[in-house]
């Protein structure tokens, strides 16, 4: 079998990155050379996101950039995988001749035969069953050695009215406890110190396999392994029960950082979104979490401009954000995705009005975050060092309150050398643009 130099580019979320790492491992194990640099590669594999308009635009831009490398003769072939190809199979083949082959989200494990086919001059189009994929197997972890993701499930059964993900990723499918713990042990053996547990909805873990929610049991087992931090992403509010809160409260390794996608707070909009739960239930849950988990940092995502959102509904969302004091929030403009119920709802909000609401909410949230950072002054925080930042002229890292790529940094000075992956105590002395400044507390 011929071997090739294969470049990988991963777009979108961390869940997509795990799929990229799985494809990289398959190529490595088949004897191919894996690289992150498309220049000089025989094949570039672009793993795309196709969730909302901005993600689609980013994917198209990357396709065109890689196509230019082909035109310059420094890249051989281009394969496109992931959500964009799953969603727009025919359009990609018809409108983008630069693309030499495509794989859907049900065919990540077909990457090696796809590479062989495209290098033989064929145009592979592999689209396996999105409800029945292989989620176990080796990964070439591409994150820094001290941090890694553990994807515990694929797909989603929530069927929110605005969301295309179930149509691209299939039904919710938990991985077995045995496979997850085996992978986690390998990560721990490699020196991973921060394990980030991810899925589209981690709170539903186990329902399909074990007929009950098993996230608490999984977390207790993960905390027996030599990780220093265990971080949780995407816990849905209606599934976050007292038993799970008890586990989070009792396990010191689980960070007091919870990512709960709320999307809105108005009862009418929540119903239109096909979200389970009400404003009263959300407020009660957040109050319970604050009481049970001192020092808790909350992250959420919010959508402005869903059909039917008037000024009163938007102002209710603003009032909630002011009163709840949610420390981290991603604010998104409603994107009417074809194939979703929300795209054809009545009372669509004017795009300019929705964009202005996003701006107002982002400004409001920045003040909430500034107030949170101001309260950190004089505190000493445990910080995971990520290395020396030459632009800032000091070290950079993250506290428990900062998830990689979505939150801020802690910049700090030190008298000696601090290695990436080392935990240090940093006294906070300042804040700027959402980041914290400080100095290491020497022993």
Short mmCIF file of N, CA and C in Angstrom, two decimals, residues 24-32 138:
data_model
loop_
_atom_site.label_atom_id
_atom_site.label_comp_id
_atom_site.label_asym_id
_atom_site.label_seq_id
_atom_site.Cartn_x
_atom_site.Cartn_y
_atom_site.Cartn_z
N UNK A 24 -7.02 11.02 12.48
CA UNK A 24 -5.56 11.12 12.47
C UNK A 24 -4.93 9.81 12.91
N UNK A 25 -5.48 9.20 13.96
CA UNK A 25 -4.93 7.94 14.46
C UNK A 25 -5.10 6.83 13.44
N UNK A 26 -6.23 6.79 12.76
CA UNK A 26 -6.44 5.77 11.73
C UNK A 26 -5.43 5.91 10.61
N UNK A 27 -5.15 7.15 10.22
CA UNK A 27 -4.15 7.38 9.16
C UNK A 27 -2.75 7.02 9.63
N UNK A 28 -2.42 7.40 10.84
CA UNK A 28 -1.10 7.05 11.40
C UNK A 28 -0.92 5.55 11.44
N UNK A 29 -1.95 4.85 11.92
CA UNK A 29 -1.85 3.40 12.06
C UNK A 29 -1.80 2.70 10.71
N UNK A 30 -2.27 3.38 9.66
CA UNK A 30 -2.20 2.82 8.31
C UNK A 30 -0.86 3.13 7.64
N UNK A 31 0.02 3.83 8.34
CA UNK A 31 1.35 4.11 7.82
C UNK A 31 1.52 5.47 7.18
N UNK A 32 0.46 6.27 7.16
CA UNK A 32 0.56 7.60 6.56
C UNK A 32 1.22 8.57 7.54
N UNK A 138 -8.53 4.43 18.86
CA UNK A 138 -7.38 5.29 19.16
C UNK A 138 -7.61 6.72 18.71
#
